[in-house]
């Protein structure tokens, strides 16, 4: 797997293209997953300083990580190379990121225990179940995602929003609102 293959993979996901079984993208996805598993095993199975954790996260994503980035392992990613984080971002323990479609996290974001960010789905037709549909997750600035929340593909969480613990977010969350429930709905505005 080369940097060019990763770049093309991410570019095709940004265009909204599916991942076809047996394609070059499927092979790149598999190879990146193996690398992500290796890095996560290193990150999660022994103690590391904050600087070491940031270095491992940078290796996972293939890009520099701001010195304000913090993470409490364990942390897993299915792909790793399509995670983008701003400054002053914190992932609490147990987070799982399925980033094939792209996960874009703004600045000053808190992600609670056991949050799942999932950017792909299988096709609903049983005959095409191995076809993967991807769409990015975008998390604005100053967002707090509560413990055990799940955010699904194609969702944008607006600046200053809060996702309540345990919510399943299947639609966009407007800025400065609190969303909760299954499926998540806007509960109230943040004054």
mmCIF file of C-alpha atoms in Angstrom:
data_model
loop_
_atom_site.group_PDB
_atom_site.id
_atom_site.type_symbol
_atom_site.label_atom_id
_atom_site.label_comp_id
_atom_site.label_asym_id
_atom_site.label_seq_id
_atom_site.Cartn_x
_atom_site.Cartn_y
_atom_site.Cartn_z
ATOM 1 C CA UNK A 1 0.000 0.000 0.000
ATOM 2 C CA UNK A 2 1.525 3.284 -1.092
ATOM 3 C CA UNK A 3 0.795 6.878 -0.094
ATOM 4 C CA UNK A 4 -0.552 7.391 -3.620
ATOM 5 C CA UNK A 5 -3.002 4.494 -3.213
ATOM 6 C CA UNK A 6 -4.189 5.957 0.107
ATOM 7 C CA UNK A 7 -4.594 9.393 -1.494
ATOM 8 C CA UNK A 8 -6.646 7.939 -4.367
ATOM 9 C CA UNK A 9 -8.748 5.864 -1.943
ATOM 10 C CA UNK A 10 -9.601 8.942 0.145
ATOM 11 C CA UNK A 11 -10.249 11.022 -2.971
ATOM 12 C CA UNK A 12 -12.757 8.451 -4.267
ATOM 13 C CA UNK A 13 -14.520 8.405 -0.886
ATOM 14 C CA UNK A 14 -14.722 12.232 -0.967
ATOM 15 C CA UNK A 15 -16.445 11.849 -4.344
ATOM 16 C CA UNK A 16 -19.011 9.541 -2.739
ATOM 17 C CA UNK A 17 -17.921 6.430 -4.635
ATOM 18 C CA UNK A 18 -18.724 3.012 -3.165
ATOM 19 C CA UNK A 19 -16.104 0.390 -2.340
ATOM 20 C CA UNK A 20 -16.614 -2.492 -4.747
ATOM 21 C CA UNK A 21 -15.650 -5.994 -3.615
ATOM 22 C CA UNK A 22 -12.434 -7.197 -5.264
ATOM 23 C CA UNK A 23 -11.419 -3.674 -6.314
ATOM 24 C CA UNK A 24 -8.121 -1.892 -5.704
ATOM 25 C CA UNK A 25 -9.943 0.121 -3.026
ATOM 26 C CA UNK A 26 -11.005 -3.082 -1.269
ATOM 27 C CA UNK A 27 -7.380 -4.233 -1.260
ATOM 28 C CA UNK A 28 -6.136 -0.860 0.043
ATOM 29 C CA UNK A 29 -8.845 -0.969 2.724
ATOM 30 C CA UNK A 30 -7.684 -4.432 3.822
ATOM 31 C CA UNK A 31 -3.990 -3.462 3.916
ATOM 32 C CA UNK A 32 -4.687 -0.243 5.826
ATOM 33 C CA UNK A 33 -6.825 -2.198 8.299
ATOM 34 C CA UNK A 34 -3.907 -4.517 9.017
ATOM 35 C CA UNK A 35 -1.650 -1.532 9.684
ATOM 36 C CA UNK A 36 -4.332 0.099 11.866
ATOM 37 C CA UNK A 37 -4.678 -3.128 13.876
ATOM 38 C CA UNK A 38 -0.900 -3.253 14.408
ATOM 39 C CA UNK A 39 -0.723 0.370 15.574
ATOM 40 C CA UNK A 40 -3.789 -0.018 17.815
ATOM 41 C CA UNK A 41 -2.284 -3.139 19.399
ATOM 42 C CA UNK A 42 0.854 -1.153 20.218
ATOM 43 C CA UNK A 43 -1.150 1.813 21.513
ATOM 44 C CA UNK A 44 -3.579 -0.254 23.567
ATOM 45 C CA UNK A 45 -1.500 -3.040 25.069
ATOM 46 C CA UNK A 46 1.173 -1.196 27.005
ATOM 47 C CA UNK A 47 1.655 2.106 28.755
ATOM 48 C CA UNK A 48 2.731 5.088 26.628
ATOM 49 C CA UNK A 49 3.388 8.703 27.499
ATOM 50 C CA UNK A 50 1.160 11.340 25.947
ATOM 51 C CA UNK A 51 3.891 12.189 23.422
ATOM 52 C CA UNK A 52 4.196 8.509 22.471
ATOM 53 C CA UNK A 53 0.414 8.236 22.079
ATOM 54 C CA UNK A 54 0.406 11.286 19.806
ATOM 55 C CA UNK A 55 3.232 9.763 17.739
ATOM 56 C CA UNK A 56 1.291 6.505 17.362
ATOM 57 C CA UNK A 57 -1.862 8.417 16.387
ATOM 58 C CA UNK A 58 0.158 10.363 13.803
ATOM 59 C CA UNK A 59 1.450 7.058 12.423
ATOM 60 C CA UNK A 60 -2.114 5.720 12.307
ATOM 61 C CA UNK A 61 -3.482 8.752 10.441
ATOM 62 C CA UNK A 62 -0.413 9.488 8.344
ATOM 63 C CA UNK A 63 -0.431 13.151 9.366
ATOM 64 C CA UNK A 64 0.912 15.399 12.104
ATOM 65 C CA UNK A 65 -1.114 15.714 15.293
ATOM 66 C CA UNK A 66 -1.378 18.951 17.255
ATOM 67 C CA UNK A 67 0.438 18.939 20.608
ATOM 68 C CA UNK A 68 -2.903 19.621 22.332
ATOM 69 C CA UNK A 69 -4.391 16.329 21.088
ATOM 70 C CA UNK A 70 -5.122 13.808 23.861
ATOM 71 C CA UNK A 71 -6.387 10.258 23.862
ATOM 72 C CA UNK A 72 -6.972 7.638 26.544
ATOM 73 C CA UNK A 73 -6.563 4.156 25.072
ATOM 74 C CA UNK A 74 -7.938 1.802 24.121
ATOM 75 C CA UNK A 75 -8.715 3.283 20.723
ATOM 76 C CA UNK A 76 -9.350 1.472 17.451
ATOM 77 C CA UNK A 77 -9.731 2.510 13.834
ATOM 78 C CA UNK A 78 -10.710 0.315 10.893
ATOM 79 C CA UNK A 79 -8.679 2.299 8.364
ATOM 80 C CA UNK A 80 -6.873 5.154 10.133
ATOM 81 C CA UNK A 81 -5.716 7.131 7.108
ATOM 82 C CA UNK A 82 -8.914 9.188 6.760
ATOM 83 C CA UNK A 83 -9.070 10.642 10.295
ATOM 84 C CA UNK A 84 -8.499 14.403 10.541
ATOM 85 C CA UNK A 85 -8.402 16.146 13.935
ATOM 86 C CA UNK A 86 -8.023 19.793 14.907
ATOM 87 C CA UNK A 87 -6.431 21.223 18.026
ATOM 88 C CA UNK A 88 -7.451 20.560 21.622
ATOM 89 C CA UNK A 89 -9.275 17.317 20.764
ATOM 90 C CA UNK A 90 -9.795 14.628 23.413
ATOM 91 C CA UNK A 91 -10.888 11.019 22.809
ATOM 92 C CA UNK A 92 -11.772 9.181 26.010
ATOM 93 C CA UNK A 93 -11.167 5.441 26.347
ATOM 94 C CA UNK A 94 -12.889 2.834 24.225
ATOM 95 C CA UNK A 95 -13.561 4.926 21.120
ATOM 96 C CA UNK A 96 -13.928 3.138 17.791
ATOM 97 C CA UNK A 97 -13.582 4.947 14.482
ATOM 98 C CA UNK A 98 -14.568 3.485 11.119
ATOM 99 C CA UNK A 99 -13.049 6.218 8.984
ATOM 100 C CA UNK A 100 -13.148 4.903 5.407
ATOM 101 C CA UNK A 101 -15.514 7.716 4.391
ATOM 102 C CA UNK A 102 -13.561 10.344 6.344
ATOM 103 C CA UNK A 103 -13.853 11.590 9.911
ATOM 104 C CA UNK A 104 -13.230 15.326 10.273
ATOM 105 C CA UNK A 105 -13.061 16.609 13.854
ATOM 106 C CA UNK A 106 -12.804 20.351 14.533
ATOM 107 C CA UNK A 107 -11.129 22.177 17.410
ATOM 108 C CA UNK A 108 -11.967 21.929 21.128
ATOM 109 C CA UNK A 109 -13.872 18.656 20.773
ATOM 110 C CA UNK A 110 -14.580 16.161 23.569
ATOM 111 C CA UNK A 111 -15.393 12.574 22.608
ATOM 112 C CA UNK A 112 -16.692 10.440 25.497
ATOM 113 C CA UNK A 113 -16.070 6.821 26.466
ATOM 114 C CA UNK A 114 -16.985 4.146 23.918
ATOM 115 C CA UNK A 115 -18.127 6.512 21.171
ATOM 116 C CA UNK A 116 -18.464 4.943 17.707
ATOM 117 C CA UNK A 117 -17.964 7.021 14.549
ATOM 118 C CA UNK A 118 -19.017 4.841 11.583
ATOM 119 C CA UNK A 119 -18.669 6.158 8.028
ATOM 120 C CA UNK A 120 -19.774 3.150 6.008
ATOM 121 C CA UNK A 121 -22.713 0.797 5.552
ATOM 122 C CA UNK A 122 -23.239 -2.421 3.645
ATOM 123 C CA UNK A 123 -25.789 -2.477 0.852
ATOM 124 C CA UNK A 124 -29.286 -3.478 1.985
ATOM 125 C CA UNK A 125 -29.803 -5.846 -0.947
ATOM 126 C CA UNK A 126 -28.594 -9.290 0.221
ATOM 127 C CA UNK A 127 -27.221 -9.995 -3.257
ATOM 128 C CA UNK A 128 -24.985 -6.906 -2.983
ATOM 129 C CA UNK A 129 -24.297 -6.947 0.768
ATOM 130 C CA UNK A 130 -20.503 -6.795 0.247
ATOM 131 C CA UNK A 131 -20.829 -3.422 -1.542
ATOM 132 C CA UNK A 132 -19.818 -0.638 0.878
ATOM 133 C CA UNK A 133 -21.402 2.835 0.881
ATOM 134 C CA UNK A 134 -19.326 5.588 2.517
ATOM 135 C CA UNK A 135 -19.982 9.150 3.594
ATOM 136 C CA UNK A 136 -17.965 11.439 5.880
ATOM 137 C CA UNK A 137 -18.693 12.407 9.453
ATOM 138 C CA UNK A 138 -17.979 16.056 10.217
ATOM 139 C CA UNK A 139 -17.724 17.274 13.808
ATOM 140 C CA UNK A 140 -17.594 21.055 14.226
ATOM 141 C CA UNK A 141 -15.678 23.118 16.755
ATOM 142 C CA UNK A 142 -16.543 23.067 20.478
ATOM 143 C CA UNK A 143 -18.576 19.844 20.242
ATOM 144 C CA UNK A 144 -19.094 17.343 23.055
ATOM 145 C CA UNK A 145 -20.103 13.781 22.137
ATOM 146 C CA UNK A 146 -21.275 11.878 25.227
ATOM 147 C CA UNK A 147 -20.316 8.353 26.234
ATOM 148 C CA UNK A 148 -21.637 5.409 24.230
ATOM 149 C CA UNK A 149 -22.999 7.591 21.426
ATOM 150 C CA UNK A 150 -22.915 6.316 17.845
ATOM 151 C CA UNK A 151 -22.603 8.699 14.894
ATOM 152 C CA UNK A 152 -23.419 7.238 11.474
ATOM 153 C CA UNK A 153 -22.188 8.000 7.968
ATOM 154 C CA UNK A 154 -22.948 11.346 6.380
ATOM 155 C CA UNK A 155 -23.704 13.168 9.647
ATOM 156 C CA UNK A 156 -22.505 16.688 10.409
ATOM 157 C CA UNK A 157 -22.498 17.868 14.021
ATOM 158 C CA UNK A 158 -22.587 21.665 14.119
ATOM 159 C CA UNK A 159 -20.326 23.961 16.129
ATOM 160 C CA UNK A 160 -21.035 24.031 19.845
ATOM 161 C CA UNK A 161 -23.460 21.090 19.765
ATOM 162 C CA UNK A 162 -23.785 18.339 22.376
ATOM 163 C CA UNK A 163 -24.661 14.734 21.588
ATOM 164 C CA UNK A 164 -26.157 13.086 24.684
ATOM 165 C CA UNK A 165 -24.750 9.854 26.069
ATOM 166 C CA UNK A 166 -26.139 6.779 24.335
ATOM 167 C CA UNK A 167 -27.552 8.683 21.355
ATOM 168 C CA UNK A 168 -27.602 7.178 17.870
ATOM 169 C CA UNK A 169 -27.070 10.072 15.486
ATOM 170 C CA UNK A 170 -28.407 9.389 11.991
ATOM 171 C CA UNK A 171 -29.107 13.020 10.938
ATOM 172 C CA UNK A 172 -27.238 16.302 11.134
ATOM 173 C CA UNK A 173 -27.174 18.073 14.487
ATOM 174 C CA UNK A 174 -27.551 21.865 14.174
ATOM 175 C CA UNK A 175 -25.015 24.160 15.858
ATOM 176 C CA UNK A 176 -25.522 24.950 19.546
ATOM 177 C CA UNK A 177 -28.163 22.281 20.146
ATOM 178 C CA UNK A 178 -28.394 19.183 22.317
ATOM 179 C CA UNK A 179 -29.388 15.980 20.522
ATOM 180 C CA UNK A 180 -30.256 12.700 22.203
ATOM 181 C CA UNK A 181 -32.193 9.477 21.868
ATOM 182 C CA UNK A 182 -32.448 6.605 19.400
ATOM 183 C CA UNK A 183 -32.577 7.877 16.766
ATOM 184 C CA UNK A 184 -31.222 11.180 18.045
ATOM 185 C CA UNK A 185 -33.438 14.261 17.877
ATOM 186 C CA UNK A 186 -32.779 17.829 18.898
ATOM 187 C CA UNK A 187 -33.829 18.173 22.523
ATOM 188 C CA UNK A 188 -33.157 21.867 22.983
ATOM 189 C CA UNK A 189 -31.042 24.798 21.926
ATOM 190 C CA UNK A 190 -27.989 25.872 23.905
ATOM 191 C CA UNK A 191 -28.494 29.481 24.976
#
